[in-house]
PDB file of C-alpha atoms in Angstrom:
ATOM      1  CA  MET M   1      14.577 116.960  19.705  1.00 42.00           C
ATOM      2  CA  SER M   2      13.851 120.227  17.866  1.00 45.00           C
ATOM      3  CA  ASP M   3      16.008 123.342  17.930  1.00 40.00           C
ATOM      4  CA  PHE M   4      13.504 124.883  20.329  1.00 48.00           C
ATOM      5  CA  ASP M   5      13.985 122.032  22.781  1.00 57.00           C
ATOM      6  CA  ALA M   6      17.786 122.181  22.627  1.00 68.00           C
ATOM      7  CA  ILE M   7      19.382 122.724  26.010  1.00 76.00           C
ATOM      8  CA  ASP M   8      21.936 125.517  25.766  1.00 87.00           C
ATOM      9  CA  TYR M   9      22.975 125.726  29.416  1.00 94.00           C
ATOM     10  CA  GLU M  10      24.613 123.754  32.199  1.00 96.00           C
ATOM     11  CA  LEU M  11      22.684 123.037  35.383  1.00 97.00           C
ATOM     12  CA  ILE M  12      24.456 122.419  38.663  1.00 98.00           C
ATOM     13  CA  ALA M  13      22.638 121.124  41.743  1.00 98.00           C
ATOM     14  CA  LEU M  14      23.731 122.555  45.105  1.00 98.00           C
ATOM     15  CA  HIS M  15      23.069 120.992  48.501  1.00 98.00           C
ATOM     16  CA  THR M  16      23.557 123.441  51.353  1.00 97.00           C
ATOM     17  CA  SER M  17      21.796 124.765  54.426  1.00 96.00           C
ATOM     18  CA  LEU M  18      22.812 128.360  53.624  1.00 97.00           C
ATOM     19  CA  GLU M  19      20.293 131.096  52.972  1.00 96.00           C
ATOM     20  CA  ASP M  20      20.247 132.289  49.360  1.00 96.00           C
ATOM     21  CA  TYR M  21      22.100 135.562  50.006  1.00 96.00           C
ATOM     22  CA  ARG M  22      24.882 133.757  51.924  1.00 97.00           C
ATOM     23  CA  LEU M  23      25.266 131.195  49.168  1.00 97.00           C
ATOM     24  CA  ALA M  24      25.493 133.989  46.569  1.00 97.00           C
ATOM     25  CA  TYR M  25      28.212 135.609  48.696  1.00 97.00           C
ATOM     26  CA  PHE M  26      30.317 132.424  48.724  1.00 97.00           C
ATOM     27  CA  LEU M  27      29.789 131.859  45.010  1.00 97.00           C
ATOM     28  CA  ASN M  28      30.925 135.419  44.294  1.00 97.00           C
ATOM     29  CA  ARG M  29      34.049 134.880  46.410  1.00 97.00           C
ATOM     30  CA  ASN M  30      35.014 131.603  44.742  1.00 96.00           C
ATOM     31  CA  LEU M  31      33.934 132.031  41.124  1.00 95.00           C
ATOM     32  CA  PRO M  32      34.620 134.826  38.596  1.00 93.00           C
ATOM     33  CA  ILE M  33      31.055 136.141  38.873  1.00 96.00           C
ATOM     34  CA  LEU M  34      29.137 138.817  40.745  1.00 97.00           C
ATOM     35  CA  LEU M  35      25.661 137.503  41.472  1.00 97.00           C
ATOM     36  CA  SER M  36      23.135 140.081  42.618  1.00 97.00           C
ATOM     37  CA  LYS M  37      19.580 139.638  43.875  1.00 96.00           C
ATOM     38  CA  SER M  38      17.029 140.008  41.135  1.00 93.00           C
ATOM     39  CA  ASN M  39      13.951 142.127  41.773  1.00 91.00           C
ATOM     40  CA  GLU M  40      11.945 139.569  39.847  1.00 88.00           C
ATOM     41  CA  PHE M  41      10.930 136.205  41.221  1.00 88.00           C
ATOM     42  CA  VAL M  42      10.341 133.093  39.175  1.00 89.00           C
ATOM     43  CA  GLU M  43       6.610 132.537  39.484  1.00 88.00           C
ATOM     44  CA  PHE M  44       5.281 129.011  39.328  1.00 82.00           C
ATOM     45  CA  LYS M  45       1.595 128.129  39.525  1.00 82.00           C
ATOM     46  CA  THR M  46       0.341 124.795  40.808  1.00 79.00           C
ATOM     47  CA  SER M  47      -2.941 123.418  42.075  1.00 78.00           C
ATOM     48  CA  ASN M  48      -1.699 124.152  45.617  1.00 75.00           C
ATOM     49  CA  GLY M  49      -1.068 127.826  44.951  1.00 81.00           C
ATOM     50  CA  VAL M  50       1.537 130.139  43.492  1.00 87.00           C
ATOM     51  CA  ALA M  51       5.199 129.770  44.429  1.00 88.00           C
ATOM     52  CA  PHE M  52       7.773 132.519  44.071  1.00 92.00           C
ATOM     53  CA  PHE M  53      11.381 131.364  43.776  1.00 93.00           C
ATOM     54  CA  SER M  54      14.047 133.949  44.529  1.00 92.00           C
ATOM     55  CA  LYS M  55      16.923 134.279  42.116  1.00 94.00           C
ATOM     56  CA  PHE M  56      20.323 135.877  41.879  1.00 97.00           C
ATOM     57  CA  SER M  57      21.742 136.768  38.477  1.00 96.00           C
ATOM     58  CA  TYR M  58      24.986 137.730  36.796  1.00 96.00           C
ATOM     59  CA  VAL M  59      25.032 138.688  33.124  1.00 95.00           C
ATOM     60  CA  LYS M  60      28.113 139.415  31.066  1.00 91.00           C
ATOM     61  CA  GLU M  61      26.414 140.869  27.997  1.00 86.00           C
ATOM     62  CA  GLU M  62      29.460 141.158  25.727  1.00 87.00           C
ATOM     63  CA  ALA M  63      29.950 137.374  25.966  1.00 84.00           C
ATOM     64  CA  ASP M  64      26.221 136.514  26.135  1.00 89.00           C
ATOM     65  CA  GLU M  65      27.090 134.762  29.393  1.00 93.00           C
ATOM     66  CA  ALA M  66      24.466 134.372  32.109  1.00 95.00           C
ATOM     67  CA  TRP M  67      24.560 132.781  35.559  1.00 97.00           C
ATOM     68  CA  THR M  68      21.433 132.305  37.645  1.00 97.00           C
ATOM     69  CA  LEU M  69      21.211 130.983  41.186  1.00 97.00           C
ATOM     70  CA  ILE M  70      17.684 129.873  42.001  1.00 97.00           C
ATOM     71  CA  GLU M  71      16.145 128.102  44.948  1.00 96.00           C
ATOM     72  CA  ASN M  72      14.400 124.791  44.377  1.00 95.00           C
ATOM     73  CA  LYS M  73      11.810 124.886  47.170  1.00 93.00           C
ATOM     74  CA  ASP M  74       9.163 127.338  48.266  1.00 91.00           C
ATOM     75  CA  GLU M  75       6.436 127.075  50.880  1.00 88.00           C
ATOM     76  CA  VAL M  76       2.878 128.014  50.014  1.00 85.00           C
ATOM     77  CA  GLU M  77       0.143 128.497  52.582  1.00 79.00           C
ATOM     78  CA  ALA M  78      -3.412 127.718  51.595  1.00 70.00           C
ATOM     79  CA  LEU M  79      -6.672 127.508  53.482  1.00 62.00           C
ATOM     80  CA  ASP M  80      -7.670 123.977  54.372  1.00 61.00           C
ATOM     81  CA  ARG M  81     -10.903 123.290  52.524  1.00 60.00           C
ATOM     82  CA  ASN M  82     -11.557 120.238  54.674  1.00 58.00           C
ATOM     83  CA  SER M  83     -11.371 122.040  58.012  1.00 53.00           C
ATOM     84  CA  VAL M  84     -14.572 122.244  60.004  1.00 56.00           C
ATOM     85  CA  THR M  85     -15.864 125.768  60.447  1.00 57.00           C
ATOM     86  CA  ASP M  86     -19.184 127.040  61.605  1.00 58.00           C
ATOM     87  CA  LEU M  87     -21.096 130.264  61.220  1.00 55.00           C
ATOM     88  CA  PHE M  88     -19.315 131.927  64.156  1.00 59.00           C
ATOM     89  CA  SER M  89     -15.826 130.606  63.553  1.00 59.00           C
ATOM     90  CA  GLU M  90     -13.273 133.165  62.437  1.00 60.00           C
ATOM     91  CA  LYS M  91     -10.339 130.822  62.479  1.00 63.00           C
ATOM     92  CA  HIS M  92      -9.377 129.107  59.253  1.00 64.00           C
ATOM     93  CA  GLU M  93      -6.882 126.282  59.234  1.00 72.00           C
ATOM     94  CA  LYS M  94      -3.907 126.805  56.944  1.00 75.00           C
ATOM     95  CA  ILE M  95      -1.910 124.102  55.248  1.00 80.00           C
ATOM     96  CA  THR M  96       1.709 124.651  54.279  1.00 84.00           C
ATOM     97  CA  THR M  97       2.760 122.898  51.107  1.00 88.00           C
ATOM     98  CA  HIS M  98       6.229 122.637  49.619  1.00 90.00           C
ATOM     99  CA  ILE M  99       6.461 123.392  45.918  1.00 91.00           C
ATOM    100  CA  TYR M 100       9.600 122.473  43.994  1.00 93.00           C
ATOM    101  CA  LEU M 101      10.949 124.090  40.860  1.00 94.00           C
ATOM    102  CA  LEU M 102      12.171 120.640  39.757  1.00 95.00           C
ATOM    103  CA  PRO M 103      10.074 118.088  41.675  1.00 94.00           C
ATOM    104  CA  GLU M 104      12.235 115.208  40.425  1.00 96.00           C
ATOM    105  CA  LEU M 105      15.106 116.642  42.490  1.00 97.00           C
ATOM    106  CA  LYS M 106      13.404 117.444  45.806  1.00 96.00           C
ATOM    107  CA  LYS M 107      16.566 117.066  47.881  1.00 97.00           C
ATOM    108  CA  VAL M 108      18.400 119.798  45.960  1.00 97.00           C
ATOM    109  CA  ASN M 109      18.354 123.187  47.706  1.00 97.00           C
ATOM    110  CA  TYR M 110      19.524 125.419  44.839  1.00 98.00           C
ATOM    111  CA  PHE M 111      20.381 125.295  41.172  1.00 98.00           C
ATOM    112  CA  LEU M 112      23.065 127.217  39.359  1.00 98.00           C
ATOM    113  CA  LYS M 113      22.068 127.659  35.719  1.00 97.00           C
ATOM    114  CA  ILE M 114      24.994 128.683  33.520  1.00 97.00           C
ATOM    115  CA  LYS M 115      24.661 129.794  29.920  1.00 95.00           C
ATOM    116  CA  ASN M 116      27.653 130.308  27.585  1.00 93.00           C
ATOM    117  CA  SER M 117      30.402 130.239  30.183  1.00 92.00           C
ATOM    118  CA  LEU M 118      33.980 129.938  28.987  1.00 90.00           C
ATOM    119  CA  LEU M 119      34.747 127.900  32.103  1.00 92.00           C
ATOM    120  CA  ASP M 120      34.506 124.126  31.980  1.00 95.00           C
ATOM    121  CA  ALA M 121      31.415 122.861  33.840  1.00 95.00           C
ATOM    122  CA  GLN M 122      33.385 120.159  35.678  1.00 97.00           C
ATOM    123  CA  GLU M 123      35.899 122.791  36.831  1.00 97.00           C
ATOM    124  CA  ILE M 124      33.038 124.905  38.189  1.00 97.00           C
ATOM    125  CA  VAL M 125      31.683 121.876  40.064  1.00 97.00           C
ATOM    126  CA  SER M 126      35.153 121.260  41.547  1.00 97.00           C
ATOM    127  CA  GLN M 127      35.357 124.875  42.705  1.00 97.00           C
ATOM    128  CA  LEU M 128      31.887 124.630  44.241  1.00 97.00           C
ATOM    129  CA  ASN M 129      32.734 121.420  46.084  1.00 97.00           C
ATOM    130  CA  ALA M 130      35.773 123.189  47.562  1.00 97.00           C
ATOM    131  CA  ILE M 131      33.439 125.603  49.395  1.00 97.00           C
ATOM    132  CA  THR M 132      33.015 124.098  52.855  1.00 96.00           C
ATOM    133  CA  GLN M 133      29.490 125.522  53.288  1.00 96.00           C
ATOM    134  CA  ILE M 134      28.273 123.508  50.287  1.00 97.00           C
ATOM    135  CA  SER M 135      27.636 119.853  51.135  1.00 97.00           C
ATOM    136  CA  THR M 136      27.827 118.761  47.523  1.00 97.00           C
ATOM    137  CA  ALA M 137      27.523 120.095  43.990  1.00 98.00           C
ATOM    138  CA  TYR M 138      27.120 118.141  40.765  1.00 98.00           C
ATOM    139  CA  LEU M 139      26.026 118.509  37.156  1.00 98.00           C
ATOM    140  CA  VAL M 140      22.423 117.631  36.373  1.00 97.00           C
ATOM    141  CA  ASP M 141      21.402 115.985  33.114  1.00 95.00           C
ATOM    142  CA  VAL M 142      18.327 118.034  32.243  1.00 94.00           C
ATOM    143  CA  THR M 143      17.267 115.939  29.241  1.00 92.00           C
ATOM    144  CA  PRO M 144      15.219 113.270  31.089  1.00 94.00           C
ATOM    145  CA  LEU M 145      13.529 115.738  33.476  1.00 93.00           C
ATOM    146  CA  LYS M 146       9.807 116.166  32.914  1.00 93.00           C
ATOM    147  CA  SER M 147       9.844 119.595  34.561  1.00 91.00           C
ATOM    148  CA  LYS M 148      12.776 121.058  32.570  1.00 91.00           C
ATOM    149  CA  ASN M 149      10.451 123.729  31.144  1.00 90.00           C
ATOM    150  CA  ASN M 150      10.377 125.249  34.638  1.00 89.00           C
ATOM    151  CA  LEU M 151      13.956 126.349  33.937  1.00 90.00           C
ATOM    152  CA  ILE M 152      12.836 128.708  31.173  1.00 87.00           C
ATOM    153  CA  PHE M 153      12.941 132.142  32.759  1.00 80.00           C
TER     154      PHE M 153
END
């Protein structure tokens, strides 16, 4: 593994039915961070279309610390190329496809990417699991993931 490929962050998987803004609220209440909605989306292009993943960020510049909450799933609508249309038809069938930031972990709703935190990663996971609105949280080993480059943003 080269220096460029070195993973310098912790990744925590979150399973919850909460909307992203509600999850950010609970994380802000239970962790020493202040996540805020980013104006930028993480854009991801696939053969099915372009997905835009919302993200919430907290940066503590003096410590070079960064926390990012990002959703794992987005829905993309595309026109069905196989649908039957005729000269007078104005209706086009649409297909909704789910696109995942990390397709190997399709059941994960959100990821919390943490760079240079002074807090222990296991302690953070314990605090997250104490939030009743989160079904489960756990550390993810990013090394074997084929799609780990999707986490570069």
